[in-house]
Amino acid sequence: LRRSPGEVCFPGGKSEAIDKDEIDTALREAKEEVGLQPEKVEVICRLVPGIDKMNHLVTPVVGFIEDTFQAIPNPDEVSNVFVVPLEYFVKPLNYKTLPYKTSSGYFRQIHCFTYDDHEHKMSFKIWGLTAHFAVFLALVIFGKRPTFEVDYDLDNLISSSEENFMNLYASLHERKKSNL
């Protein structure tokens, strides 16, 4: 693939003029990338945004789909589609942290999961923003402590997530100002 070859991510992409909001963007991109029809998605919420490695704001949109959905990957954008049980992101079989230097120069530890997809006889590395969003959603849904450390106050998950995002955004803003 041209962009981000070998990386695991949720369907998504850049908003276009025809999109009313992040939900429209998410539904359009899921249709383009994996053939998921928008009317087959029950949108539940938007999560606290994140910032990707190119400093783009990424807003995750969460929805329910039927478990019978069969993805039809667009070969120009997607090489493989696989399913991971959400609980894997609080009780993984293969987990480690990776050191990562942010664009603002800070070193952080990021989640890195290896998921063995027995159906396709492949292993997938899920890390970075994709892992961050999956972990956060699993924490919200299951409401229990993961088997690894996280950067959240688990008793105040939403507010601590918002605070983490605002701190990251502020550090990027300060870096931009200092580069002027």
Short mmCIF file of N, CA and C in Angstrom, two decimals, residues 98-158:
data_model
loop_
_atom_site.label_atom_id
_atom_site.label_comp_id
_atom_site.label_asym_id
_atom_site.label_seq_id
_atom_site.Cartn_x
_atom_site.Cartn_y
_atom_site.Cartn_z
N LEU A 98 6.39 0.23 23.75
CA LEU A 98 7.47 0.68 22.88
C LEU A 98 7.79 2.13 23.21
N PRO A 99 9.09 2.49 23.26
CA PRO A 99 9.42 3.90 23.45
C PRO A 99 9.10 4.65 22.16
N TYR A 100 8.57 5.85 22.30
CA TYR A 100 8.17 6.63 21.13
C TYR A 100 8.46 8.09 21.41
N LYS A 101 9.11 8.74 20.48
CA LYS A 101 9.39 10.17 20.61
C LYS A 101 8.31 10.94 19.87
N THR A 102 7.60 11.78 20.59
CA THR A 102 6.54 12.56 19.97
C THR A 102 7.14 13.66 19.11
N SER A 103 6.31 14.25 18.26
CA SER A 103 6.78 15.33 17.40
C SER A 103 7.20 16.54 18.22
N SER A 104 6.72 16.63 19.45
CA SER A 104 7.12 17.75 20.30
C SER A 104 8.36 17.42 21.13
N GLY A 105 8.96 16.25 20.86
CA GLY A 105 10.24 15.91 21.48
C GLY A 105 10.16 15.11 22.77
N TYR A 106 8.96 14.79 23.22
CA TYR A 106 8.81 14.02 24.45
C TYR A 106 8.88 12.53 24.16
N PHE A 107 9.48 11.79 25.11
CA PHE A 107 9.48 10.33 24.98
C PHE A 107 8.30 9.79 25.79
N ARG A 108 7.58 8.88 25.17
CA ARG A 108 6.45 8.22 25.82
C ARG A 108 6.55 6.73 25.58
N GLN A 109 5.85 5.99 26.37
CA GLN A 109 5.69 4.56 26.12
C GLN A 109 4.34 4.38 25.44
N ILE A 110 4.30 3.63 24.36
CA ILE A 110 3.03 3.38 23.69
C ILE A 110 2.72 1.89 23.73
N HIS A 111 1.43 1.60 23.70
CA HIS A 111 0.97 0.21 23.72
C HIS A 111 1.31 -0.48 22.41
N CYS A 112 1.70 -1.73 22.51
CA CYS A 112 1.94 -2.55 21.32
C CYS A 112 1.43 -3.97 21.61
N PHE A 113 0.43 -4.37 20.85
CA PHE A 113 -0.18 -5.70 20.98
C PHE A 113 0.17 -6.51 19.74
N THR A 114 0.43 -7.78 19.93
CA THR A 114 0.53 -8.69 18.79
C THR A 114 -0.66 -9.63 18.90
N TYR A 115 -1.44 -9.66 17.84
CA TYR A 115 -2.64 -10.49 17.83
C TYR A 115 -2.48 -11.58 16.78
N ASP A 116 -2.61 -12.82 17.23
CA ASP A 116 -2.53 -13.96 16.32
C ASP A 116 -3.92 -14.28 15.82
N ASP A 117 -4.14 -14.03 14.53
CA ASP A 117 -5.42 -14.30 13.88
C ASP A 117 -5.36 -15.72 13.33
N HIS A 118 -5.94 -16.65 14.07
CA HIS A 118 -5.86 -18.06 13.69
C HIS A 118 -6.66 -18.35 12.42
N GLU A 119 -7.73 -17.60 12.20
CA GLU A 119 -8.54 -17.80 11.00
C GLU A 119 -7.72 -17.56 9.72
N HIS A 120 -6.91 -16.50 9.72
CA HIS A 120 -6.11 -16.16 8.54
C HIS A 120 -4.65 -16.64 8.66
N LYS A 121 -4.32 -17.26 9.80
CA LYS A 121 -2.96 -17.76 10.04
C LYS A 121 -1.93 -16.64 9.86
N MET A 122 -2.23 -15.50 10.49
CA MET A 122 -1.35 -14.33 10.43
C MET A 122 -1.28 -13.70 11.81
N SER A 123 -0.20 -12.97 12.05
CA SER A 123 -0.07 -12.16 13.26
C SER A 123 -0.08 -10.69 12.85
N PHE A 124 -0.70 -9.87 13.69
CA PHE A 124 -0.80 -8.45 13.41
C PHE A 124 -0.28 -7.66 14.61
N LYS A 125 0.51 -6.63 14.34
CA LYS A 125 0.99 -5.74 15.39
C LYS A 125 0.06 -4.52 15.42
N ILE A 126 -0.54 -4.29 16.58
CA ILE A 126 -1.47 -3.19 16.77
C ILE A 126 -0.83 -2.25 17.77
N TRP A 127 -0.49 -1.05 17.33
CA TRP A 127 0.24 -0.13 18.20
C TRP A 127 -0.18 1.31 17.91
N GLY A 128 0.42 2.23 18.63
CA GLY A 128 0.20 3.65 18.39
C GLY A 128 -1.23 4.07 18.66
N LEU A 129 -1.73 4.97 17.81
CA LEU A 129 -3.06 5.55 18.02
C LEU A 129 -4.16 4.49 17.93
N THR A 130 -3.99 3.51 17.06
CA THR A 130 -4.98 2.43 16.95
C THR A 130 -5.08 1.68 18.28
N ALA A 131 -3.95 1.31 18.85
CA ALA A 131 -3.94 0.63 20.14
C ALA A 131 -4.49 1.54 21.24
N HIS A 132 -4.12 2.80 21.20
CA HIS A 132 -4.61 3.77 22.19
C HIS A 132 -6.13 3.82 22.20
N PHE A 133 -6.74 3.95 21.01
CA PHE A 133 -8.20 4.02 20.93
C PHE A 133 -8.84 2.70 21.34
N ALA A 134 -8.26 1.57 20.96
CA ALA A 134 -8.82 0.26 21.32
C ALA A 134 -8.77 0.05 22.83
N VAL A 135 -7.66 0.41 23.45
CA VAL A 135 -7.53 0.28 24.91
C VAL A 135 -8.56 1.16 25.60
N PHE A 136 -8.65 2.40 25.18
CA PHE A 136 -9.59 3.32 25.82
C PHE A 136 -11.02 2.80 25.72
N LEU A 137 -11.42 2.37 24.53
CA LEU A 137 -12.77 1.85 24.36
C LEU A 137 -13.00 0.62 25.24
N ALA A 138 -12.03 -0.27 25.30
CA ALA A 138 -12.15 -1.47 26.15
C ALA A 138 -12.28 -1.08 27.62
N LEU A 139 -11.55 -0.07 28.05
CA LEU A 139 -11.66 0.39 29.44
C LEU A 139 -13.05 0.95 29.71
N VAL A 140 -13.58 1.72 28.77
CA VAL A 140 -14.93 2.28 28.94
C VAL A 140 -15.97 1.16 28.98
N ILE A 141 -15.88 0.24 28.05
CA ILE A 141 -16.89 -0.83 27.94
C ILE A 141 -16.84 -1.80 29.12
N PHE A 142 -15.64 -2.26 29.46
CA PHE A 142 -15.53 -3.30 30.48
C PHE A 142 -15.41 -2.76 31.90
N GLY A 143 -14.92 -1.53 32.04
CA GLY A 143 -14.82 -0.92 33.37
C GLY A 143 -13.96 -1.68 34.35
N LYS A 144 -12.93 -2.37 33.85
CA LYS A 144 -12.05 -3.08 34.77
C LYS A 144 -10.60 -2.77 34.44
N ARG A 145 -9.75 -3.01 35.41
CA ARG A 145 -8.33 -2.71 35.25
C ARG A 145 -7.70 -3.65 34.23
N PRO A 146 -6.88 -3.09 33.34
CA PRO A 146 -6.18 -3.96 32.40
C PRO A 146 -5.02 -4.67 33.09
N THR A 147 -4.42 -5.62 32.41
CA THR A 147 -3.30 -6.37 32.96
C THR A 147 -1.98 -5.63 32.76
N PHE A 148 -2.03 -4.37 32.33
CA PHE A 148 -0.85 -3.54 32.09
C PHE A 148 -1.16 -2.12 32.54
N GLU A 149 -0.13 -1.29 32.62
CA GLU A 149 -0.31 0.10 33.07
C GLU A 149 -0.89 0.97 31.96
N VAL A 150 -1.73 1.92 32.35
CA VAL A 150 -2.28 2.89 31.41
C VAL A 150 -2.09 4.30 32.00
N ASP A 151 -2.17 5.30 31.12
CA ASP A 151 -1.98 6.69 31.52
C ASP A 151 -3.27 7.37 31.96
N TYR A 152 -4.21 6.62 32.48
CA TYR A 152 -5.50 7.18 32.87
C TYR A 152 -5.73 6.97 34.35
N ASP A 153 -6.51 7.86 34.93
CA ASP A 153 -7.07 7.64 36.25
C ASP A 153 -8.31 6.78 36.01
N LEU A 154 -8.25 5.52 36.34
CA LEU A 154 -9.33 4.60 36.01
C LEU A 154 -10.62 4.90 36.78
N ASP A 155 -10.51 5.69 37.84
CA ASP A 155 -11.71 6.09 38.56
C ASP A 155 -12.38 7.31 37.92
N ASN A 156 -11.65 8.00 37.07
CA ASN A 156 -12.15 9.18 36.35
C ASN A 156 -11.70 9.09 34.90
N LEU A 157 -12.09 8.03 34.23
CA LEU A 157 -11.56 7.69 32.92
C LEU A 157 -11.77 8.80 31.88
N ILE A 158 -12.97 9.29 31.74
CA ILE A 158 -13.26 10.27 30.70
C ILE A 158 -12.51 11.58 30.97
#
